[in-house]
Amino acid sequence: MRIYIMRHGEAQTFAASDEERPLNERGEQQSVEMARWLSQELPDGNLDLVLVSPYLRAQQTWTACQTVMPTANKVLTDEGITPYGDSEQVASYLRALIAVEKPSSVMLVSHLPLVGYLTAEFDADSQAPMFPTSAVSCIEYDPVSEKSDVLWLKSPAQLMGYA
């Protein structure tokens, strides 16, 4: 099965609180472009489960993605995947959720530094990768053996030929 970890799109610098920072226009556009590309990469053409941070910019990223992605079977807002989430706890929760729900694909929409650390949780030989805004990592995960491998990490700049 596959796990996709996405960082929210580029957000405005200032808001009343960090939780309330909205996407800027570029962040929305890049999120749509990444989602369009990711839709072509989904092995069975759908998403079984999506977990989204409650922060406004992550919610808006998922909303933008939904305009071009297949409809997800289940979408949950998860308080544990904010910028301050514990990657080890989130990885354990994700493994347990996968064991129970048995999805073929899961997507998380979250923040730095969690997205980098969480990606590294699934590849013991790597350090937390840098995650530009709207970037997505793909992890192949075997729920039986609990072995996993990070297959790729793509950013909007790579899709547009800038990187």
CSV table of C-alpha atoms in Angstrom, one decimal:
chain,number,residue,atom,x,y,z
A,1,MET,CA,0.0,0.0,0.0
A,2,ARG,CA,1.1,3.6,-0.4
A,3,ILE,CA,1.3,6.5,2.0
A,4,TYR,CA,1.5,10.0,0.6
A,5,ILE,CA,2.7,12.8,2.9
A,6,MET,CA,2.1,16.3,1.7
A,7,ARG,CA,3.1,19.6,3.1
A,8,HIS,CA,0.6,22.4,2.8
A,9,GLY,CA,0.9,25.0,0.1
A,10,GLU,CA,2.6,28.3,0.5
A,11,ALA,CA,0.8,30.4,3.1
A,12,GLN,CA,0.6,34.1,3.9
A,13,THR,CA,3.2,35.2,6.4
A,14,PHE,CA,0.9,36.9,8.9
A,15,ALA,CA,-2.4,36.1,10.5
A,16,ALA,CA,-4.0,36.4,14.0
A,17,SER,CA,-2.4,33.1,14.9
A,18,ASP,CA,-0.3,30.4,13.2
A,19,GLU,CA,-3.4,28.2,13.0
A,20,GLU,CA,-5.2,30.8,11.0
A,21,ARG,CA,-2.6,31.5,8.3
A,22,PRO,CA,-4.3,31.0,4.9
A,23,LEU,CA,-2.8,29.9,1.6
A,24,ASN,CA,-1.7,32.6,-0.7
A,25,GLU,CA,-2.6,32.4,-4.4
A,26,ARG,CA,0.7,30.7,-5.3
A,27,GLY,CA,0.2,28.1,-2.6
A,28,GLU,CA,-3.3,27.2,-3.9
A,29,GLN,CA,-2.0,27.0,-7.5
A,30,GLN,CA,1.0,24.8,-6.6
A,31,SER,CA,-1.2,22.5,-4.5
A,32,VAL,CA,-3.6,22.0,-7.4
A,33,GLU,CA,-0.6,21.2,-9.7
A,34,MET,CA,0.8,18.7,-7.3
A,35,ALA,CA,-2.6,17.1,-6.8
A,36,ARG,CA,-3.1,16.9,-10.6
A,37,TRP,CA,0.3,15.1,-11.0
A,38,LEU,CA,-0.4,12.9,-8.0
A,39,SER,CA,-3.7,11.8,-9.4
A,40,GLN,CA,-1.8,10.2,-12.3
A,41,GLU,CA,0.5,8.4,-9.8
A,42,LEU,CA,-2.1,6.7,-7.7
A,43,PRO,CA,-1.7,3.0,-8.4
A,44,ASP,CA,-5.5,2.2,-8.3
A,45,GLY,CA,-6.7,5.7,-9.1
A,46,ASN,CA,-8.2,6.5,-5.7
A,47,LEU,CA,-7.4,7.5,-2.2
A,48,ASP,CA,-8.9,5.5,0.6
A,49,LEU,CA,-8.1,7.7,3.6
A,50,VAL,CA,-7.0,11.3,4.0
A,51,LEU,CA,-5.8,12.9,7.2
A,52,VAL,CA,-5.7,16.7,7.3
A,53,SER,CA,-4.3,19.0,9.9
A,54,PRO,CA,-6.9,21.3,11.5
A,55,TYR,CA,-4.8,24.4,10.6
A,56,LEU,CA,-6.4,26.6,7.9
A,57,ARG,CA,-3.6,26.3,5.4
A,58,ALA,CA,-3.6,22.5,5.5
A,59,GLN,CA,-7.4,22.5,5.2
A,60,GLN,CA,-7.2,24.9,2.2
A,61,THR,CA,-4.5,22.7,0.6
A,62,TRP,CA,-6.8,19.7,0.8
A,63,THR,CA,-9.7,21.7,-0.6
A,64,ALA,CA,-7.6,22.8,-3.5
A,65,CYS,CA,-6.4,19.2,-4.1
A,66,GLN,CA,-10.0,17.9,-4.1
A,67,THR,CA,-10.7,20.0,-7.3
A,68,VAL,CA,-8.5,17.7,-9.4
A,69,MET,CA,-8.1,14.4,-7.4
A,70,PRO,CA,-10.4,11.4,-7.1
A,71,THR,CA,-12.9,11.6,-4.3
A,72,ALA,CA,-11.4,10.1,-1.1
A,73,ASN,CA,-13.4,7.4,0.6
A,74,LYS,CA,-12.8,9.0,4.0
A,75,VAL,CA,-11.4,12.3,5.1
A,76,LEU,CA,-10.5,13.1,8.7
A,77,THR,CA,-9.2,16.2,10.4
A,78,ASP,CA,-6.5,15.0,12.8
A,79,GLU,CA,-5.3,17.2,15.7
A,80,GLY,CA,-2.1,15.1,16.0
A,81,ILE,CA,-0.6,16.2,12.7
A,82,THR,CA,0.0,19.9,13.3
A,83,PRO,CA,3.5,21.4,13.0
A,84,TYR,CA,4.1,20.2,16.6
A,85,GLY,CA,3.0,16.6,16.1
A,86,ASP,CA,5.3,13.8,17.3
A,87,SER,CA,6.4,11.9,14.3
A,88,GLU,CA,7.0,8.7,16.2
A,89,GLN,CA,3.4,8.8,17.6
A,90,VAL,CA,1.9,9.7,14.3
A,91,ALA,CA,3.8,6.8,12.5
A,92,SER,CA,2.5,4.4,15.2
A,93,TYR,CA,-1.0,5.7,14.9
A,94,LEU,CA,-0.8,5.4,11.1
A,95,ARG,CA,0.4,1.8,11.3
A,96,ALA,CA,-2.4,0.9,13.6
A,97,LEU,CA,-5.0,2.7,11.5
A,98,ILE,CA,-3.7,0.9,8.4
A,99,ALA,CA,-3.9,-2.5,10.2
A,100,VAL,CA,-7.6,-1.9,11.1
A,101,GLU,CA,-8.9,0.0,8.0
A,102,LYS,CA,-6.8,-1.9,5.5
A,103,PRO,CA,-6.6,1.0,2.9
A,104,SER,CA,-4.6,0.7,-0.3
A,105,SER,CA,-3.7,4.4,0.0
A,106,VAL,CA,-3.5,7.0,2.7
A,107,MET,CA,-2.7,10.7,2.3
A,108,LEU,CA,-1.6,13.2,5.1
A,109,VAL,CA,-1.7,16.9,4.6
A,110,SER,CA,0.4,18.5,7.3
A,111,HIS,CA,3.3,20.9,8.1
A,112,LEU,CA,7.0,21.2,8.7
A,113,PRO,CA,8.8,19.9,10.6
A,114,LEU,CA,6.4,16.9,11.0
A,115,VAL,CA,6.2,16.0,7.3
A,116,GLY,CA,10.0,15.5,7.1
A,117,TYR,CA,10.3,13.6,10.4
A,118,LEU,CA,7.3,11.4,9.5
A,119,THR,CA,8.8,10.5,6.1
A,120,ALA,CA,12.1,9.6,7.9
A,121,GLU,CA,10.1,7.4,10.3
A,122,PHE,CA,9.3,5.1,7.4
A,123,ASP,CA,12.9,4.9,6.2
A,124,ALA,CA,15.3,4.2,9.0
A,125,ASP,CA,18.3,4.8,6.8
A,126,SER,CA,17.5,8.3,6.0
A,127,GLN,CA,17.4,11.7,7.6
A,128,ALA,CA,14.3,13.9,7.5
A,129,PRO,CA,14.2,15.4,4.0
A,130,MET,CA,13.5,19.0,3.2
A,131,PHE,CA,9.9,19.6,2.2
A,132,PRO,CA,9.2,22.7,0.0
A,133,THR,CA,5.6,23.9,0.2
A,134,SER,CA,3.1,21.6,-1.6
A,135,ALA,CA,5.8,18.8,-1.9
A,136,VAL,CA,4.6,15.2,-1.6
A,137,SER,CA,6.6,12.1,-0.5
A,138,CYS,CA,5.4,8.6,-1.4
A,139,ILE,CA,6.1,5.6,0.9
A,140,GLU,CA,5.5,2.0,-0.1
A,141,TYR,CA,4.4,0.2,3.1
A,142,ASP,CA,3.7,-3.5,3.8
A,143,PRO,CA,1.2,-3.7,6.6
A,144,VAL,CA,2.1,-7.4,7.3
A,145,SER,CA,5.8,-7.0,7.7
A,146,GLU,CA,5.7,-3.3,8.6
A,147,LYS,CA,8.6,-2.7,6.2
A,148,SER,CA,8.5,0.5,4.2
A,149,ASP,CA,10.5,2.3,1.6
A,150,VAL,CA,10.4,6.0,0.6
A,151,LEU,CA,9.9,5.8,-3.2
A,152,TRP,CA,10.1,9.5,-4.0
A,153,LEU,CA,9.6,13.1,-2.9
A,154,LYS,CA,8.4,15.6,-5.5
A,155,SER,CA,8.0,19.3,-5.3
A,156,PRO,CA,6.2,21.9,-7.5
A,157,ALA,CA,9.6,23.2,-8.8
A,158,GLN,CA,10.5,19.6,-9.9
A,159,LEU,CA,7.2,19.3,-11.8
A,160,MET,CA,7.8,22.6,-13.5
A,161,GLY,CA,11.4,21.8,-14.4
A,162,TYR,CA,13.0,24.3,-12.0
A,163,ALA,CA,14.8,21.7,-9.9
